[in-house]
Amino acid sequence: MRKTARFGVSMEQDLLQSFDKLLKKIGYSSRSEAVRDLVRKRLVKEEWEDTYKEVVGVITLVYDHELRELTESLTSIQHHFYKQIISTAHIHLDKHNCLEVLIVKGKSAKIKNIAEKLISTRGVKHGRLTTTTTGKKLA
Ligand code: NI
């Protein structure tokens, strides 16, 4: 079990009221958990800013599979980065549209590069990189 430390925080009343209102809206049961989440979120952001840190991400792509060249380009990029792409799922959303989800792990700069390459491929209707963490350094 990890040791827990307590600390006091001073803050303007208006700011605290806004924070409490937000916590209630989101559904946090305590300020402590909300503050812990904020700290972890900032630490994960920091991991991504360090080019050489190993991070985890999820890339989502929505595209029309009938564009033959597009499907070939996406496959080619994915084969090139096979070491970073851990898993993929392909869902046929309707007769034309596909959703592809890629779970990626590696150095943050490389992961960003893979996401940019895929998302900027002509014909991709929507793409997004969700940045998360290996969780190793987070309590
Ligand atoms: Ni499909």
mmCIF file of C-alpha atoms and ligand atoms in Angstrom:
data_model
loop_
_atom_site.group_PDB
_atom_site.id
_atom_site.type_symbol
_atom_site.label_atom_id
_atom_site.label_comp_id
_atom_site.label_asym_id
_atom_site.label_seq_id
_atom_site.Cartn_x
_atom_site.Cartn_y
_atom_site.Cartn_z
ATOM 1 C CA MET A 1 0.000 0.000 0.000
ATOM 2 C CA ARG A 2 1.341 3.411 -0.959
ATOM 3 C CA LYS A 3 1.757 6.118 1.649
ATOM 4 C CA THR A 4 -0.681 8.974 1.379
ATOM 5 C CA ALA A 5 0.313 12.572 2.091
ATOM 6 C CA ARG A 6 -2.108 15.338 2.959
ATOM 7 C CA PHE A 7 -1.665 18.972 2.035
ATOM 8 C CA GLY A 8 -3.703 22.148 2.284
ATOM 9 C CA VAL A 9 -4.566 24.323 -0.683
ATOM 10 C CA SER A 10 -5.459 28.004 -0.591
ATOM 11 C CA MET A 11 -7.680 29.285 -3.341
ATOM 12 C CA GLU A 12 -10.046 32.175 -4.083
ATOM 13 C CA GLN A 13 -13.571 31.371 -2.935
ATOM 14 C CA ASP A 14 -15.058 32.008 -6.388
ATOM 15 C CA LEU A 15 -12.571 29.633 -7.985
ATOM 16 C CA LEU A 16 -13.327 26.932 -5.429
ATOM 17 C CA GLN A 17 -17.077 27.369 -5.972
ATOM 18 C CA SER A 18 -16.622 26.953 -9.708
ATOM 19 C CA PHE A 19 -14.477 23.869 -9.096
ATOM 20 C CA ASP A 20 -17.058 22.314 -6.758
ATOM 21 C CA LYS A 21 -19.841 23.036 -9.241
ATOM 22 C CA LEU A 22 -17.852 21.283 -11.956
ATOM 23 C CA LEU A 23 -17.095 18.276 -9.719
ATOM 24 C CA LYS A 24 -20.775 17.897 -8.916
ATOM 25 C CA LYS A 25 -21.656 18.070 -12.622
ATOM 26 C CA ILE A 26 -19.036 15.462 -13.540
ATOM 27 C CA GLY A 27 -19.888 13.243 -10.600
ATOM 28 C CA TYR A 28 -16.780 13.303 -8.389
ATOM 29 C CA SER A 29 -17.523 12.270 -4.824
ATOM 30 C CA SER A 30 -14.569 14.178 -3.373
ATOM 31 C CA ARG A 31 -12.265 17.055 -4.195
ATOM 32 C CA SER A 32 -9.275 14.815 -3.454
ATOM 33 C CA GLU A 33 -10.069 12.385 -6.263
ATOM 34 C CA ALA A 34 -10.676 15.290 -8.641
ATOM 35 C CA VAL A 35 -7.331 16.868 -7.729
ATOM 36 C CA ARG A 36 -5.544 13.497 -8.103
ATOM 37 C CA ASP A 37 -7.043 13.126 -11.590
ATOM 38 C CA LEU A 38 -5.966 16.636 -12.547
ATOM 39 C CA VAL A 39 -2.418 15.909 -11.377
ATOM 40 C CA ARG A 40 -2.299 12.585 -13.277
ATOM 41 C CA LYS A 41 -3.675 14.270 -16.397
ATOM 42 C CA ARG A 42 -0.923 16.889 -16.251
ATOM 43 C CA LEU A 43 1.745 14.220 -15.668
ATOM 44 C CA VAL A 44 0.534 12.258 -18.707
ATOM 45 C CA LYS A 45 0.705 15.471 -20.763
ATOM 46 C CA GLU A 46 4.294 15.851 -19.558
ATOM 47 C CA GLU A 47 5.109 12.279 -20.648
ATOM 48 C CA TRP A 48 3.931 13.138 -24.164
ATOM 49 C CA GLU A 49 6.016 16.315 -24.259
ATOM 50 C CA ASP A 50 9.155 14.280 -23.637
ATOM 51 C CA THR A 51 10.031 12.968 -27.091
ATOM 52 C CA TYR A 52 11.778 9.896 -25.723
ATOM 53 C CA LYS A 53 9.244 8.695 -23.154
ATOM 54 C CA GLU A 54 7.362 5.519 -23.925
ATOM 55 C CA VAL A 55 3.673 6.275 -24.164
ATOM 56 C CA VAL A 56 0.465 4.603 -25.221
ATOM 57 C CA GLY A 57 -2.074 6.028 -27.616
ATOM 58 C CA VAL A 58 -5.244 5.154 -29.445
ATOM 59 C CA ILE A 59 -5.706 6.318 -33.023
ATOM 60 C CA THR A 60 -9.190 6.356 -34.508
ATOM 61 C CA LEU A 61 -9.834 6.758 -38.207
ATOM 62 C CA VAL A 62 -13.081 7.019 -40.130
ATOM 63 C CA TYR A 63 -12.858 6.563 -43.886
ATOM 64 C CA ASP A 64 -14.628 5.289 -46.978
ATOM 65 C CA HIS A 65 -13.212 1.869 -47.862
ATOM 66 C CA GLU A 66 -14.300 2.230 -51.494
ATOM 67 C CA LEU A 67 -11.412 4.600 -52.118
ATOM 68 C CA ARG A 68 -8.977 1.872 -53.126
ATOM 69 C CA GLU A 69 -5.804 3.917 -52.902
ATOM 70 C CA LEU A 70 -6.723 5.116 -49.452
ATOM 71 C CA THR A 71 -7.096 1.604 -48.032
ATOM 72 C CA GLU A 72 -3.751 0.642 -49.599
ATOM 73 C CA SER A 73 -2.011 3.711 -48.165
ATOM 74 C CA LEU A 74 -3.345 3.090 -44.676
ATOM 75 C CA THR A 75 -2.275 -0.561 -44.791
ATOM 76 C CA SER A 76 1.163 0.376 -46.079
ATOM 77 C CA ILE A 77 1.718 2.905 -43.268
ATOM 78 C CA GLN A 78 0.574 0.358 -40.690
ATOM 79 C CA HIS A 79 2.990 -2.271 -41.997
ATOM 80 C CA HIS A 80 5.803 0.254 -41.828
ATOM 81 C CA PHE A 81 5.105 0.879 -38.130
ATOM 82 C CA TYR A 82 4.253 -2.704 -37.140
ATOM 83 C CA LYS A 83 6.525 -2.474 -34.095
ATOM 84 C CA GLN A 84 4.495 0.343 -32.556
ATOM 85 C CA ILE A 85 1.024 -0.851 -33.542
ATOM 86 C CA ILE A 86 0.001 -3.369 -30.897
ATOM 87 C CA SER A 87 -3.542 -4.040 -31.975
ATOM 88 C CA THR A 88 -6.135 -2.887 -34.469
ATOM 89 C CA ALA A 89 -9.868 -3.257 -34.862
ATOM 90 C CA HIS A 90 -11.844 -2.582 -37.999
ATOM 91 C CA ILE A 91 -15.575 -1.969 -37.813
ATOM 92 C CA HIS A 92 -17.787 -1.604 -40.893
ATOM 93 C CA LEU A 93 -20.024 1.287 -39.857
ATOM 94 C CA ASP A 94 -22.292 1.025 -42.902
ATOM 95 C CA LYS A 95 -22.000 0.116 -46.611
ATOM 96 C CA HIS A 96 -19.246 2.687 -47.180
ATOM 97 C CA ASN A 97 -17.726 3.884 -43.945
ATOM 98 C CA CYS A 98 -15.162 2.106 -41.813
ATOM 99 C CA LEU A 99 -13.915 2.850 -38.335
ATOM 100 C CA GLU A 100 -10.414 1.730 -37.578
ATOM 101 C CA VAL A 101 -8.988 1.791 -34.058
ATOM 102 C CA LEU A 102 -5.261 1.329 -33.528
ATOM 103 C CA ILE A 103 -3.599 0.855 -30.168
ATOM 104 C CA VAL A 104 -0.055 2.154 -30.343
ATOM 105 C CA LYS A 105 2.906 2.094 -27.960
ATOM 106 C CA GLY A 106 6.321 3.675 -28.342
ATOM 107 C CA LYS A 107 8.265 6.917 -28.094
ATOM 108 C CA SER A 108 5.894 9.878 -28.102
ATOM 109 C CA ALA A 109 7.456 11.563 -31.143
ATOM 110 C CA LYS A 110 7.100 8.381 -33.174
ATOM 111 C CA ILE A 111 3.499 7.810 -32.070
ATOM 112 C CA LYS A 112 2.591 11.395 -33.018
ATOM 113 C CA ASN A 113 4.259 10.859 -36.380
ATOM 114 C CA ILE A 114 2.285 7.663 -37.056
ATOM 115 C CA ALA A 115 -0.975 9.390 -36.122
ATOM 116 C CA GLU A 116 -0.201 12.405 -38.320
ATOM 117 C CA LYS A 117 0.660 10.199 -41.283
ATOM 118 C CA LEU A 118 -2.556 8.191 -40.983
ATOM 119 C CA ILE A 119 -4.862 11.113 -40.207
ATOM 120 C CA SER A 120 -3.481 13.282 -43.025
ATOM 121 C CA THR A 121 -3.946 10.531 -45.618
ATOM 122 C CA ARG A 122 -6.267 11.835 -48.317
ATOM 123 C CA GLY A 123 -9.779 10.494 -47.863
ATOM 124 C CA VAL A 124 -9.664 10.015 -44.104
ATOM 125 C CA LYS A 125 -12.851 11.758 -42.974
ATOM 126 C CA HIS A 126 -11.948 12.024 -39.322
ATOM 127 C CA GLY A 127 -8.943 11.001 -37.318
ATOM 128 C CA ARG A 128 -7.880 11.455 -33.760
ATOM 129 C CA LEU A 129 -5.035 10.505 -31.473
ATOM 130 C CA THR A 130 -5.990 9.879 -27.878
ATOM 131 C CA THR A 131 -2.914 10.279 -25.703
ATOM 132 C CA THR A 132 -2.625 8.088 -22.661
ATOM 133 C CA THR A 133 0.053 6.389 -20.624
ATOM 134 C CA THR A 134 1.680 3.070 -19.849
ATOM 135 C CA GLY A 135 0.564 3.826 -16.280
ATOM 136 C CA LYS A 136 3.933 2.754 -14.865
ATOM 137 C CA LYS A 137 4.713 6.071 -13.200
ATOM 138 C CA LEU A 138 1.227 6.963 -12.016
ATOM 139 C CA ALA A 139 -0.080 6.044 -8.580
HETATM 140 NI NI NI B 1 -14.867 -1.687 -43.334
#
